[in-house]
Amino acid sequence: MKQEVFSFRTKPRQSYIRMGFHIFLTIFVTIFIFHGSCNCDKGHYTFMKDATLAPTYASFDYILIGGGTSGCALAATLSQNARVLVLERGGSPYDNPTASDLGNFANTLFNITPNSWSQLFISEDGVYNTRARVLGGGSVINAGFYTRAGDDYVEEVEWEREAVEAAYEWVEKKLVFEPHVMGWQTAFKDGLLEAGVNPYNGFTYDHIYGTKIGGTIFDGAGHRHTAANLLEYANPDNIVVYLHASVQKILFTKTDGPRPEAYQVIFEDTKGVLHKVELANNPMNEVILSAGAIGSPHLLMLSGVGPMAHLAAHGVKPVILDHPMVGQGMGDNPMSPIFIPSPTPEEMSLVQAVGITKFDSYIEGGNNVTLSFDLTRRFFDGVLHVLNETSRTTSTKILTQPIVDFLRSLDRGFKDMIAVNGMFQKVAGPASRGYMELRNRNPDDNPSVTFNYYQEPEDLNKCVEGLKTIIKVIDSKAFTKYKYPDVTARVLLNFMLGLPTNLRPRHVTSMFNLKQFCIDNVMTVWHYHGGCQVGKVVDKNYKVLGIDALRVIDGSTFLKSPGTNPQATVMMLGRYMGQKILKERAAFFKYQEEA
Ligand code: FAD
């Protein structure tokens, strides 16, 4: 049966409030909802099994915790020359291949039921956020935009340039496409140029100032190609992937000496059975955390590696190493969206064109992103449920009344689908930094995370400049066809203020003051990172400082978000480090043979 899609064409100008509701829903959707679908039709890998089938004891050369965006790239690479086990808490993206199709992007992201691919968390700043919980990680639920880190980034982190290039190419060969750019994105791109985000750099993966079209992990038919597809590169004889394997703890050989050594991992299957897996007896073997920006520091803490007083206060025993920087330096690039109802319905797109400004705000957009009202309602019910569950540890600054009002308004009317168009700006960096803390000792629960959005004035200035640019794009000649003539940017900003885009207080001044608007309307762009930063928790080889046989390789190690969007570099890092580790391993064995 054909579903009715709400259209702003049939609800012209009069009802801005009503329009606001629709637009709002869009928020989550729009912003990142502008892409494709998923053709995960490759079937099951022979080496992929449910954790309930795992023996209670096994040993491997590398135990990878998290089969996400970096984890899959790393596992596929290491399996070329070593025995690898991947422990992933989520299920397989191939079980429901259409769920990450372009048209399902929003619905999958908003599906926050207990075993879904999208795990809701709400930061102490009062901003809704999402963690991936599926093989392939964030690449299964994200907006699919693919773009590399800038040359200066690669230089700063001291990666080896040629190896970086080869690693990006390895990813691109398997997953990445040039998007088919149509009307809305073309107008957006031309609007960016009119607004002064020059020059036009055409289609490129490179991170360079100006306006460009980037890559996408959605193919021409709108099917998503995820990091899980990188496992096609794996040596099937050397790898085992357990799904629904929730890692509880890493164990260490020494608890009192100066350098503890990781040797065992405990994971739980869906029947509640605990399994032990150990490193085979070889000094090159390692446990590698790729559990993401939240999962990796969280598991370190639960395993007794973190700020000692904090771990002791939560009853974590034994404390293996007092590591004050674990969970520190968490960053989430703030996003400010503006929804723009369009009189001209068009094909759906997620991020395709992007403006890379010299003032370090990245401007992206998408259109005709659809989301069912029913799911929206369930999402907000889920938000309230999470808030109830965590009320004792959640900041009192968080306001729930806007959600309650919003749910009532949903009940009064809109029952079908909404379609949203919008632009948003992402603050590069960011400079503002936060931290993670335990709420309890359950690895399946979210820890408490504070990002401190806009604590640093430079982030706020970038946001303001970014919004000014978006306003110019909305008012540009190129974009005329895609907005109602009497809907000004000011009207759109005011709409945004009336929507429950977050759980933060609103100030009257934000109607007139873009700085206050940024603060009141902050959302996540889902590029959060940090928590196990290089130089603070891991060294430049991603080895955990002060501990043997343990590395962290994922987005938690970043000091700032790479490129306009991070997934290309997260996957690249998995491949890059996999190659590096294999080289070290080969050199060690050669040395042993010769000795
Ligand atoms: P993840 O991919 O999250 O991998 C971590 C894995 O570890 C997960 O699979 C998780 O289930 C598993 N795990 C965690 N804890 C445990 C445990 N205890 N036991 C076992 N397994 C565990 N980036 C872009 O470049 N372009 C975009 O368009 C884009 N849009 C985005 C939109 C959304 C909605 C989201 C959520 C992200 C988006 N991103 C985008 C960001 C990008 O997807 C992430 O930065 C990236 O996927 C992070 O990769 P990771 O390997 O660090 O973590």
XYZ file of C-alpha atoms and ligand atoms in Angstrom:
648
model
C 0.000 0.000 0.000
C 1.294 3.405 -0.885
C 2.034 5.550 2.144
C 1.079 9.175 2.185
C 4.074 11.447 2.340
C 3.610 14.833 3.912
C 4.399 17.504 1.414
C 4.952 21.186 2.054
C 3.523 21.821 -1.364
C 0.057 20.853 -0.135
C 0.445 22.849 3.099
C 1.533 26.175 1.820
C 2.630 29.054 3.936
C 0.178 29.582 6.625
C 0.982 26.962 9.201
C 4.539 27.513 10.207
C 4.128 25.780 13.534
C 2.783 22.717 11.923
C 5.506 22.913 9.362
C 7.923 23.177 12.225
C 6.885 19.822 13.574
C 7.580 18.203 10.318
C 10.750 19.987 9.914
C 11.805 18.978 13.313
C 11.406 15.357 12.782
C 13.585 15.984 10.003
C 16.308 17.160 12.125
C 17.696 13.890 12.881
C 16.790 12.604 9.604
C 17.579 15.408 7.336
C 20.916 16.082 8.439
C 22.259 12.809 7.900
C 19.543 11.181 6.256
C 20.548 12.050 2.860
C 21.629 8.895 1.302
C 21.127 5.531 0.206
C 20.283 2.039 0.738
C 22.053 -1.097 1.461
C 22.655 -3.983 -0.764
C 24.055 -6.314 1.802
C 23.213 -9.234 -0.392
C 26.544 -10.973 -0.059
C 25.066 -13.552 2.317
C 26.819 -14.899 5.339
C 30.527 -15.271 5.617
C 31.453 -18.844 6.435
C 33.541 -17.545 9.337
C 30.698 -15.540 10.903
C 28.753 -17.265 13.696
C 26.519 -16.427 16.595
C 28.385 -16.261 19.893
C 26.143 -18.960 21.363
C 28.111 -21.370 19.127
C 31.464 -20.303 20.560
C 33.365 -22.772 22.724
C 33.818 -21.742 26.345
C 37.549 -21.490 25.692
C 39.664 -20.717 22.564
C 42.935 -18.993 21.645
C 43.912 -16.652 18.798
C 46.802 -14.418 17.700
C 44.675 -11.276 17.704
C 41.454 -10.719 19.616
C 39.579 -7.737 18.197
C 36.894 -6.205 20.366
C 34.305 -4.571 18.090
C 33.595 -5.443 14.462
C 32.824 -1.867 13.492
C 34.091 0.612 10.934
C 37.750 0.283 11.857
C 37.465 -3.239 13.303
C 36.375 -4.875 10.030
C 39.188 -3.228 8.041
C 41.723 -4.242 10.670
C 40.462 -7.827 11.003
C 40.414 -8.446 7.246
C 44.000 -7.217 7.019
C 45.419 -9.091 10.023
C 43.820 -12.350 8.858
C 46.194 -12.392 5.888
C 48.952 -13.582 8.147
C 47.619 -14.336 11.614
C 44.683 -16.007 13.349
C 42.070 -13.411 14.201
C 38.939 -13.411 16.349
C 36.403 -10.577 16.076
C 33.924 -10.120 18.928
C 30.978 -7.944 17.892
C 28.095 -7.230 20.263
C 25.596 -6.547 17.453
C 24.130 -8.729 14.727
C 24.753 -9.010 10.998
C 23.784 -6.244 8.556
C 23.173 -8.996 6.001
C 20.215 -10.311 8.033
C 18.129 -7.298 6.999
C 19.750 -6.008 3.830
C 17.164 -3.331 3.029
C 17.211 -1.756 6.485
C 20.118 0.486 5.626
C 18.789 1.429 2.178
C 18.809 5.126 1.431
C 15.074 5.385 2.018
C 15.353 3.608 5.360
C 18.189 5.686 6.737
C 16.052 7.680 9.158
C 13.852 4.813 10.200
C 16.848 2.625 11.053
C 18.543 5.441 12.939
C 15.373 6.141 14.933
C 14.784 2.480 15.742
C 16.290 2.380 19.213
C 14.648 -0.809 20.481
C 16.920 -3.027 22.631
C 18.420 -5.183 19.871
C 18.377 -2.660 17.057
C 21.478 -1.383 15.263
C 21.100 2.057 16.806
C 21.761 2.478 20.521
C 20.502 5.780 21.904
C 22.564 7.708 24.389
C 21.925 11.154 25.760
C 24.941 13.185 26.732
C 24.944 15.179 29.942
C 24.759 18.244 27.680
C 21.170 17.260 26.833
C 21.849 16.146 23.251
C 20.481 12.912 21.745
C 23.134 10.721 20.179
C 23.616 7.255 18.722
C 26.071 4.377 18.983
C 26.179 1.659 16.338
C 25.490 -1.917 17.468
C 25.980 -4.102 14.403
C 28.774 -5.702 12.378
C 30.153 -2.844 10.264
C 29.455 -0.376 13.094
C 28.711 3.232 12.203
C 29.111 2.552 8.479
C 25.811 0.600 8.619
C 23.716 3.440 10.049
C 25.497 6.603 8.925
C 24.758 9.063 6.139
C 27.296 7.424 3.872
C 29.350 10.481 2.902
C 32.945 9.522 2.150
C 35.809 11.984 2.199
C 39.457 11.724 3.200
C 41.398 13.611 5.861
C 43.380 16.662 4.754
C 47.118 16.495 4.073
C 47.792 18.640 7.131
C 45.915 16.149 9.314
C 48.006 13.223 8.019
C 51.144 15.252 8.634
C 50.110 16.259 12.150
C 49.417 12.690 13.265
C 52.652 11.529 11.592
C 51.135 8.772 9.495
C 53.237 7.545 6.592
C 51.780 9.247 3.522
C 52.210 6.497 0.922
C 50.785 3.840 3.205
C 47.846 6.128 3.997
C 47.156 6.594 0.280
C 47.280 2.830 -0.320
C 44.974 2.167 2.639
C 42.370 4.688 1.433
C 42.496 3.101 -2.031
C 42.002 -0.370 -0.541
C 38.784 0.861 1.099
C 37.596 2.830 -1.935
C 38.011 -0.098 -4.309
C 35.490 -2.086 -2.309
C 32.982 0.432 -1.002
C 32.977 3.896 -2.471
C 31.063 5.493 -5.371
C 30.641 8.834 -7.095
C 27.116 10.069 -6.316
C 24.561 10.904 -8.970
C 23.997 14.590 -8.215
C 20.554 15.926 -9.098
C 18.576 19.156 -8.719
C 18.513 19.906 -4.994
C 22.197 19.080 -4.403
C 23.177 20.991 -7.557
C 21.305 24.073 -6.327
C 22.896 23.673 -2.892
C 26.353 23.367 -4.470
C 25.766 26.448 -6.661
C 24.400 28.312 -3.644
C 27.585 27.549 -1.713
C 29.623 29.017 -4.556
C 27.388 32.111 -4.665
C 27.884 32.408 -0.903
C 31.635 32.573 -1.479
C 32.756 29.039 -0.595
C 35.148 28.918 -3.543
C 36.653 27.455 -5.659
C 34.583 24.609 -7.046
C 36.734 21.478 -6.840
C 34.388 19.063 -8.625
C 34.141 15.435 -7.503
C 36.982 14.530 -5.179
C 37.712 12.586 -2.001
C 40.299 15.218 -1.054
C 39.792 17.659 1.794
C 40.433 21.044 0.218
C 38.973 24.525 0.721
C 36.015 25.353 -1.470
C 32.953 23.464 -2.588
C 33.095 19.878 -3.793
C 31.135 16.708 -4.390
C 32.403 13.903 -2.175
C 32.166 10.114 -2.367
C 29.452 7.887 -0.969
C 29.141 4.310 0.258
C 25.734 4.082 -1.457
C 25.823 2.704 -4.981
C 23.768 4.029 -7.900
C 20.803 1.854 -6.917
C 20.896 3.271 -3.397
C 22.322 0.157 -1.741
C 24.737 0.687 1.104
C 28.175 -0.904 1.101
C 29.460 -1.099 4.657
C 32.722 -1.802 6.440
C 31.381 -5.354 6.909
C 31.979 -5.805 3.162
C 35.693 -5.267 3.811
C 35.616 -8.751 5.351
C 35.426 -10.009 1.761
C 39.163 -9.268 1.770
C 39.703 -11.593 4.766
C 41.425 -14.950 4.638
C 38.480 -17.185 5.636
C 40.795 -19.847 7.062
C 42.315 -17.414 9.531
C 39.360 -15.534 10.943
C 36.329 -16.136 13.156
C 33.671 -13.475 13.754
C 31.282 -13.954 16.664
C 28.115 -11.878 16.583
C 26.080 -10.931 19.672
C 29.307 -11.367 21.620
C 29.259 -8.676 24.267
C 32.735 -8.207 25.693
C 32.646 -7.801 29.464
C 36.268 -7.443 30.403
C 39.914 -7.727 29.384
C 42.109 -9.643 31.823
C 45.794 -8.986 32.523
C 48.590 -11.296 33.627
C 50.086 -8.969 36.199
C 48.027 -6.869 38.536
C 50.837 -5.635 40.761
C 53.885 -5.250 38.505
C 54.820 -2.118 36.569
C 53.593 -3.396 33.171
C 50.446 -5.448 33.078
C 49.959 -7.574 29.967
C 46.576 -8.302 28.332
C 46.050 -12.034 27.813
C 42.368 -12.907 27.999
C 38.961 -11.518 27.045
C 35.615 -12.511 28.512
C 32.454 -12.165 26.463
C 28.828 -13.005 27.007
C 26.438 -14.532 24.471
C 22.706 -13.894 24.256
C 21.971 -16.836 26.569
C 24.053 -15.244 29.283
C 26.877 -17.793 28.931
C 30.345 -16.398 29.532
C 33.162 -17.418 27.176
C 36.906 -16.976 27.651
C 39.293 -16.419 24.811
C 43.048 -16.108 25.213
C 45.998 -14.919 23.211
C 48.034 -17.827 21.855
C 51.485 -17.977 23.347
C 53.543 -15.551 21.269
C 54.937 -12.157 22.296
C 53.566 -10.485 19.118
C 49.969 -11.431 19.857
C 47.604 -8.742 21.074
C 44.144 -7.775 22.191
C 42.918 -4.827 20.103
C 40.055 -2.576 21.128
C 38.015 -1.265 18.182
C 34.821 -0.716 20.128
C 34.427 2.924 19.052
C 34.798 6.288 20.752
C 32.517 5.301 23.626
C 33.012 1.522 23.749
C 36.818 1.494 23.896
C 37.383 3.850 26.849
C 34.361 2.294 28.575
C 35.810 -1.238 28.324
C 39.243 -0.044 29.441
C 37.655 1.402 32.573
C 35.583 -1.719 33.239
C 38.775 -3.766 32.888
C 40.515 -1.688 35.559
C 42.438 0.739 33.352
C 41.451 4.342 34.043
C 41.382 7.052 36.700
C 41.988 5.050 39.894
C 39.740 6.939 42.332
C 36.842 6.909 39.858
C 37.193 3.160 39.201
C 37.453 2.408 42.908
C 34.348 4.521 43.612
C 32.412 2.325 41.166
C 33.732 -0.915 42.637
C 35.892 -1.890 39.667
C 38.306 -4.529 40.974
C 41.186 -4.880 40.630
C 42.404 -1.532 39.355
C 45.121 -2.657 36.943
C 46.615 0.709 36.109
C 45.858 4.239 37.253
C 45.399 5.878 33.816
C 43.921 9.333 34.437
C 43.463 10.205 30.747
C 41.197 7.268 29.843
C 37.802 8.772 28.982
C 39.190 12.311 28.937
C 39.228 14.541 25.840
C 35.885 13.326 24.446
C 34.833 15.612 21.606
C 31.642 15.855 19.564
C 31.495 18.279 16.652
C 28.425 20.431 17.173
C 25.909 20.584 14.361
C 23.320 23.284 13.674
C 20.676 22.313 11.140
C 18.155 24.483 9.345
C 15.199 22.787 7.713
C 13.920 24.286 4.505
C 10.496 23.180 3.280
C 10.589 22.773 -0.469
C 7.841 23.491 -2.992
C 9.697 21.211 -5.403
C 9.736 17.593 -4.279
C 12.707 15.740 -5.617
C 14.731 12.603 -5.279
C 16.099 11.948 -1.819
C 19.731 12.685 -1.183
C 21.945 12.548 1.874
C 25.237 14.408 1.927
C 26.763 14.870 -1.562
C 27.958 18.481 -1.893
C 29.987 20.061 0.892
C 31.387 23.506 1.544
C 34.777 23.510 3.252
C 35.232 27.044 4.558
C 38.397 28.788 5.647
C 36.794 29.557 9.008
C 36.503 25.821 9.753
C 32.810 25.241 9.451
C 31.717 22.497 7.066
C 28.387 23.007 5.309
C 26.410 19.963 4.164
C 22.812 19.223 3.257
C 20.260 16.694 2.125
C 16.691 16.519 0.942
C 13.493 14.572 0.872
C 14.506 12.440 3.802
C 11.481 10.561 5.044
C 10.579 9.293 8.482
C 7.396 7.777 9.811
C 5.570 9.593 12.584
C 4.998 6.322 14.338
C 8.726 5.723 14.628
C 9.320 9.311 15.658
C 6.888 8.832 18.498
C 8.598 5.638 19.544
C 11.976 7.375 19.394
C 10.860 10.069 21.801
C 9.181 7.516 24.044
C 12.583 5.806 24.095
C 14.286 9.073 25.006
C 11.943 9.534 27.962
C 12.515 5.929 29.011
C 16.298 6.375 28.943
C 15.981 9.577 30.938
C 13.854 7.813 33.551
C 16.364 4.999 33.847
C 19.329 7.298 34.217
C 17.644 10.066 36.176
C 19.870 9.617 39.197
C 23.025 10.165 37.216
C 21.801 12.572 34.584
C 22.300 16.289 34.796
C 19.361 18.318 36.091
C 19.942 20.816 33.290
C 18.155 18.427 30.951
C 14.562 19.412 30.156
C 11.939 16.885 29.111
C 8.891 19.141 28.752
C 9.602 19.983 25.082
C 9.418 16.278 24.263
C 6.194 15.798 26.173
C 4.658 18.755 24.303
C 5.946 17.406 21.037
C 4.491 13.941 21.626
C 1.121 15.513 22.430
C 1.248 17.441 19.183
C 1.999 14.238 17.293
C -1.027 12.632 18.872
C -3.177 15.497 17.686
C -2.334 15.131 14.067
C 0.373 13.851 11.876
C 0.135 10.142 11.404
C 1.988 9.236 8.258
C 5.357 10.277 6.926
C 7.333 13.449 6.797
C 9.853 14.460 4.211
C 12.539 16.927 5.095
C 15.094 19.096 3.344
C 17.830 20.915 5.148
C 21.322 22.269 5.467
C 23.607 22.111 8.452
C 26.978 23.273 9.554
C 29.542 21.173 11.433
C 32.120 22.887 13.608
C 35.559 21.473 12.742
C 37.769 20.215 15.576
C 36.131 20.894 17.993
C 38.231 22.783 20.535
C 35.731 22.125 23.348
C 36.400 18.863 25.148
C 34.610 16.699 27.644
C 34.901 13.388 29.440
C 33.315 10.019 30.120
C 32.428 8.496 33.456
C 31.025 5.160 34.548
C 27.400 4.988 35.635
C 27.627 1.328 36.641
C 29.685 -1.792 35.799
C 27.428 -3.122 33.043
C 29.228 -2.927 29.653
C 25.868 -3.004 27.826
C 24.720 0.223 29.503
C 25.918 3.592 28.296
C 28.450 5.400 30.430
C 27.829 9.047 31.233
C 29.337 11.331 28.574
C 29.768 15.106 28.676
C 30.961 16.907 25.540
C 30.871 20.516 26.799
C 29.663 21.904 23.458
C 30.751 25.494 22.829
C 32.763 25.740 26.002
C 35.514 27.237 23.822
C 34.571 30.548 22.143
C 36.339 29.564 18.905
C 33.762 26.808 18.334
C 30.972 29.311 18.753
C 32.527 31.703 16.246
C 32.797 28.897 13.684
C 29.131 28.043 14.199
C 28.037 31.647 13.720
C 30.069 32.003 10.509
C 28.702 28.672 9.279
C 25.106 29.755 9.910
C 25.694 33.051 8.132
C 26.918 31.075 5.130
C 23.864 28.811 5.200
C 21.622 31.874 5.265
C 23.416 33.163 2.165
C 22.903 29.817 0.440
C 19.195 29.828 1.288
C 18.924 33.363 -0.117
C 21.022 32.597 -3.208
C 19.631 32.744 -6.726
C 20.665 29.161 -7.306
C 18.457 27.922 -4.478
C 15.301 29.929 -5.330
C 13.442 26.939 -6.749
C 13.816 24.922 -3.549
C 12.226 27.253 -0.989
C 8.947 29.100 -0.672
C 9.422 32.745 -1.720
C 8.100 34.270 1.504
C 9.931 31.918 3.839
C 12.999 33.832 4.909
C 16.048 32.442 6.651
C 14.962 34.288 9.803
C 11.605 32.480 9.756
C 13.392 29.164 9.372
C 15.728 29.885 12.275
C 12.731 30.676 14.444
C 11.077 27.400 13.479
C 14.159 25.554 14.622
C 13.906 27.176 18.037
C 10.446 25.706 18.532
C 11.463 22.125 17.899
C 12.711 19.589 20.455
C 16.043 19.285 18.684
C 17.611 18.612 22.079
C 16.766 18.743 25.766
C 18.399 22.069 26.503
C 16.800 25.277 27.752
C 15.866 27.912 25.129
C 16.638 31.594 25.587
C 14.569 34.410 24.098
C 17.770 36.020 22.885
C 18.499 33.120 20.553
C 15.914 34.564 18.149
C 18.224 37.514 17.575
C 21.639 36.280 18.504
C 23.262 33.560 16.412
C 25.679 32.618 19.204
C 22.793 31.870 21.531
C 21.019 30.086 18.678
C 24.047 27.796 18.275
C 24.100 27.027 21.998
C 20.361 26.435 22.339
C 19.957 24.374 19.175
C 23.081 22.270 19.265
C 22.776 18.756 17.889
C 25.304 16.058 17.197
C 26.702 15.304 13.778
C 27.620 11.843 15.204
C 31.345 12.358 14.701
C 32.213 12.047 18.391
C 35.731 10.833 19.117
C 38.477 10.906 21.749
C 38.499 8.989 25.021
C 41.672 7.021 24.148
C 43.615 9.800 22.486
C 47.036 9.333 20.918
C 49.738 10.678 23.218
C 47.426 10.469 26.233
C 46.093 6.916 26.385
C 47.862 5.237 23.449
C 51.213 5.921 21.837
C 51.773 6.677 18.142
C 51.571 2.949 17.414
C 48.209 2.836 19.161
C 49.610 0.738 22.027
C 48.025 1.489 25.394
C 50.610 3.378 27.440
C 51.921 1.338 30.354
C 50.351 -1.952 29.228
C 51.644 -4.745 26.999
C 49.756 -6.637 24.286
C 46.928 -4.098 24.120
C 46.141 -1.508 21.436
C 43.194 0.724 20.617
C 42.487 1.324 16.931
C 39.334 3.321 16.181
C 37.810 6.795 16.404
C 38.465 7.003 20.140
C 42.126 7.720 19.380
C 41.505 10.923 17.369
C 42.450 14.313 18.777
C 40.015 15.903 16.345
C 37.623 14.695 13.665
C 39.419 14.060 10.326
C 38.185 15.611 7.052
C 34.642 16.917 6.860
C 33.396 13.439 7.903
C 35.447 10.719 9.563
C 34.462 7.268 8.286
C 36.970 7.167 5.412
C 39.806 7.789 7.830
C 38.459 5.369 10.440
C 38.433 2.560 7.854
C 41.775 3.709 6.468
C 43.256 3.564 9.965
C 42.132 -0.055 10.396
C 43.844 -1.050 7.149
C 46.915 1.133 7.775
C 47.533 -0.237 11.259
C 46.774 -3.797 10.160
C 49.522 -3.560 7.551
C 51.901 -2.029 10.055
C 51.250 -4.718 12.676
C 51.749 -7.492 10.107
C 55.079 -5.958 9.067
C 56.238 -5.833 12.701
C 55.123 -9.424 13.124
C 56.983 -10.609 10.015
C 60.128 -8.739 11.103
C 59.977 -10.362 14.541
C 59.708 -13.885 13.100
C 62.510 -13.199 10.637
C 64.706 -11.966 13.467
C 63.898 -15.084 15.513
C 64.759 -17.356 12.593
C 68.068 -15.604 12.017
C 69.008 -15.501 15.721
P 32.056 1.919 15.334
O 31.897 1.846 13.869
O 30.911 2.419 16.138
O 32.467 0.460 15.814
C 32.474 0.052 17.140
C 31.935 -1.366 17.182
O 32.228 -1.932 18.454
C 30.413 -1.412 17.017
O 30.076 -2.304 15.974
C 29.913 -1.881 18.377
O 28.747 -2.669 18.301
C 31.122 -2.682 18.898
N 31.195 -2.756 20.357
C 31.127 -1.751 21.248
N 31.210 -2.226 22.512
C 31.355 -3.572 22.415
C 31.475 -4.637 23.364
N 31.439 -4.416 24.692
N 31.590 -5.909 22.901
C 31.609 -6.170 21.561
N 31.477 -5.202 20.623
C 31.354 -3.922 21.043
N 30.876 9.503 8.997
C 31.141 9.819 7.712
O 32.293 9.827 7.300
N 30.146 10.163 6.862
C 28.841 10.244 7.255
O 27.978 10.540 6.442
C 28.535 9.944 8.607
N 27.269 10.045 9.077
C 26.980 9.546 10.324
C 25.642 9.423 10.710
C 25.326 8.750 11.879
C 23.889 8.623 12.271
C 26.348 8.170 12.681
C 26.012 7.404 13.941
C 27.682 8.329 12.326
C 28.000 9.024 11.152
N 29.315 9.144 10.730
C 29.601 9.523 9.449
C 30.432 8.825 11.643
C 31.081 7.457 11.392
O 30.118 6.516 10.999
C 31.801 7.029 12.684
O 32.745 8.017 13.020
C 32.538 5.709 12.524
O 31.647 4.724 12.058
C 33.147 5.273 13.859
O 33.868 4.076 13.658
P 34.536 3.275 14.870
O 35.198 2.094 14.271
O 35.337 4.196 15.695
O 33.306 2.811 15.752
